[in-house]
Amino acid sequence: MFTDCYCTQFRRSANALTGVYDDALRPVGLKITQFSLLRALERLDAATYTEIAGEVGLDKTTISRNLKLLIDAGWVNVTSEADARVKVARLSKEGDEKLRSAEPYWRRAQNRVERDVQRFMKGAAKERLLEALESLQRPDDRG
């Protein structure tokens, strides 16, 4: 069903994209949300839940819930700082191995999305699409 509401269209697109990546990652037993958190931890090295939430653009409660699955799987290690309320997460060796095994599957999904989007864009779709999506995430650009 067509709607001219950008928000509705982006939500529908986000759900469809999630399905593409989840389907691609299924052989390695990951969902895109888990893969994204593993990659974020790889970039951050060691980070508090608040730092991870900022990196991936989710609230701290969602991060806590999703990290618990990764911790239980042995892919993330968590330590407490001097203030026990502050937890620091880090990718475990097993988490790094899981991430490496998942990357080819993620790349296939990424290539599929790029091919599909390229039909509607002139020039390099990847850079233009990422720039447009990132601009929507910056509060100062939401005039």
Short mmCIF file of N, CA and C in Angstrom, two decimals, residues 82-133:
data_model
loop_
_atom_site.label_atom_id
_atom_site.label_comp_id
_atom_site.label_asym_id
_atom_site.label_seq_id
_atom_site.Cartn_x
_atom_site.Cartn_y
_atom_site.Cartn_z
N ALA A 82 35.21 0.85 39.00
CA ALA A 82 35.20 1.11 40.44
C ALA A 82 33.76 1.34 40.91
N ASP A 83 32.99 2.05 40.10
CA ASP A 83 31.57 2.22 40.35
C ASP A 83 30.87 1.02 39.73
N ALA A 84 30.36 0.14 40.53
CA ALA A 84 29.78 -1.12 40.05
C ALA A 84 28.60 -0.91 39.11
N ARG A 85 28.03 0.29 39.12
CA ARG A 85 26.91 0.56 38.21
C ARG A 85 27.38 0.74 36.77
N VAL A 86 28.67 0.99 36.60
CA VAL A 86 29.23 1.21 35.26
C VAL A 86 29.85 -0.09 34.76
N LYS A 87 29.27 -0.63 33.69
CA LYS A 87 29.78 -1.86 33.10
C LYS A 87 30.50 -1.53 31.81
N VAL A 88 31.62 -2.20 31.58
CA VAL A 88 32.40 -2.01 30.36
C VAL A 88 32.38 -3.32 29.58
N ALA A 89 31.98 -3.23 28.34
CA ALA A 89 31.89 -4.41 27.47
C ALA A 89 33.05 -4.42 26.49
N ARG A 90 33.46 -5.63 26.16
CA ARG A 90 34.56 -5.81 25.20
C ARG A 90 34.30 -7.10 24.43
N LEU A 91 34.64 -7.09 23.17
CA LEU A 91 34.52 -8.28 22.33
C LEU A 91 35.45 -9.37 22.86
N SER A 92 34.93 -10.58 23.03
CA SER A 92 35.77 -11.70 23.45
C SER A 92 36.45 -12.29 22.22
N LYS A 93 37.38 -13.20 22.46
CA LYS A 93 38.03 -13.89 21.34
C LYS A 93 36.99 -14.62 20.50
N GLU A 94 36.03 -15.28 21.18
CA GLU A 94 34.96 -15.99 20.47
C GLU A 94 34.07 -15.01 19.69
N GLY A 95 33.87 -13.83 20.27
CA GLY A 95 33.08 -12.81 19.59
C GLY A 95 33.77 -12.31 18.33
N ASP A 96 35.08 -12.13 18.43
CA ASP A 96 35.85 -11.72 17.26
C ASP A 96 35.79 -12.79 16.17
N GLU A 97 35.89 -14.05 16.58
CA GLU A 97 35.79 -15.15 15.61
C GLU A 97 34.40 -15.20 14.97
N LYS A 98 33.36 -14.98 15.78
CA LYS A 98 31.99 -14.98 15.26
C LYS A 98 31.81 -13.85 14.25
N LEU A 99 32.35 -12.69 14.59
CA LEU A 99 32.27 -11.54 13.69
C LEU A 99 32.98 -11.84 12.37
N ARG A 100 34.16 -12.41 12.42
CA ARG A 100 34.90 -12.74 11.20
C ARG A 100 34.13 -13.75 10.35
N SER A 101 33.52 -14.74 10.99
CA SER A 101 32.78 -15.75 10.23
C SER A 101 31.52 -15.16 9.59
N ALA A 102 30.98 -14.10 10.20
CA ALA A 102 29.74 -13.50 9.69
C ALA A 102 29.97 -12.46 8.60
N GLU A 103 31.16 -11.90 8.54
CA GLU A 103 31.41 -10.80 7.59
C GLU A 103 31.11 -11.14 6.14
N PRO A 104 31.47 -12.32 5.62
CA PRO A 104 31.14 -12.61 4.22
C PRO A 104 29.62 -12.62 3.96
N TYR A 105 28.86 -13.08 4.93
CA TYR A 105 27.40 -13.12 4.79
C TYR A 105 26.82 -11.70 4.83
N TRP A 106 27.38 -10.88 5.73
CA TRP A 106 26.96 -9.48 5.79
C TRP A 106 27.30 -8.77 4.47
N ARG A 107 28.48 -9.05 3.94
CA ARG A 107 28.92 -8.42 2.69
C ARG A 107 27.96 -8.77 1.56
N ARG A 108 27.48 -10.01 1.50
CA ARG A 108 26.51 -10.40 0.46
C ARG A 108 25.23 -9.58 0.58
N ALA A 109 24.74 -9.42 1.80
CA ALA A 109 23.54 -8.61 2.00
C ALA A 109 23.80 -7.16 1.62
N GLN A 110 24.94 -6.65 2.01
CA GLN A 110 25.32 -5.27 1.69
C GLN A 110 25.38 -5.06 0.18
N ASN A 111 25.98 -5.99 -0.53
CA ASN A 111 26.07 -5.90 -1.99
C ASN A 111 24.69 -5.96 -2.63
N ARG A 112 23.82 -6.81 -2.10
CA ARG A 112 22.46 -6.90 -2.64
C ARG A 112 21.73 -5.57 -2.49
N VAL A 113 21.83 -4.96 -1.32
CA VAL A 113 21.16 -3.68 -1.08
C VAL A 113 21.75 -2.62 -2.00
N GLU A 114 23.05 -2.58 -2.14
CA GLU A 114 23.68 -1.60 -3.03
C GLU A 114 23.20 -1.77 -4.47
N ARG A 115 23.11 -3.00 -4.94
CA ARG A 115 22.61 -3.26 -6.31
C ARG A 115 21.18 -2.77 -6.46
N ASP A 116 20.34 -3.07 -5.47
CA ASP A 116 18.94 -2.67 -5.55
C ASP A 116 18.79 -1.15 -5.55
N VAL A 117 19.57 -0.48 -4.73
CA VAL A 117 19.49 0.98 -4.63
C VAL A 117 20.09 1.65 -5.87
N GLN A 118 21.14 1.06 -6.41
CA GLN A 118 21.84 1.65 -7.55
C GLN A 118 20.90 1.92 -8.73
N ARG A 119 19.87 1.11 -8.87
CA ARG A 119 18.92 1.30 -9.97
C ARG A 119 18.25 2.67 -9.93
N PHE A 120 18.19 3.27 -8.74
CA PHE A 120 17.47 4.53 -8.57
C PHE A 120 18.38 5.74 -8.41
N MET A 121 19.68 5.53 -8.47
CA MET A 121 20.62 6.62 -8.23
C MET A 121 21.64 6.69 -9.36
N LYS A 122 22.05 7.89 -9.67
CA LYS A 122 23.13 8.07 -10.63
C LYS A 122 24.42 8.20 -9.85
N GLY A 123 25.47 7.61 -10.36
CA GLY A 123 26.76 7.67 -9.68
C GLY A 123 26.86 6.60 -8.61
N ALA A 124 27.77 6.81 -7.70
CA ALA A 124 28.04 5.83 -6.66
C ALA A 124 26.93 5.86 -5.61
N ALA A 125 26.14 4.83 -5.57
CA ALA A 125 24.99 4.77 -4.66
C ALA A 125 25.44 4.72 -3.21
N LYS A 126 26.47 3.97 -2.93
CA LYS A 126 26.88 3.76 -1.55
C LYS A 126 27.14 5.07 -0.82
N GLU A 127 27.98 5.91 -1.38
CA GLU A 127 28.35 7.15 -0.72
C GLU A 127 27.16 8.09 -0.59
N ARG A 128 26.39 8.22 -1.63
CA ARG A 128 25.24 9.14 -1.59
C ARG A 128 24.17 8.66 -0.63
N LEU A 129 23.91 7.37 -0.63
CA LEU A 129 22.90 6.82 0.27
C LEU A 129 23.34 6.96 1.72
N LEU A 130 24.57 6.59 2.01
CA LEU A 130 25.06 6.72 3.39
C LEU A 130 25.05 8.16 3.85
N GLU A 131 25.43 9.08 2.99
CA GLU A 131 25.42 10.49 3.35
C GLU A 131 24.00 10.96 3.67
N ALA A 132 23.04 10.57 2.85
CA ALA A 132 21.65 10.96 3.08
C ALA A 132 21.13 10.37 4.40
N LEU A 133 21.39 9.08 4.63
CA LEU A 133 20.92 8.44 5.86
C LEU A 133 21.58 9.02 7.10
#
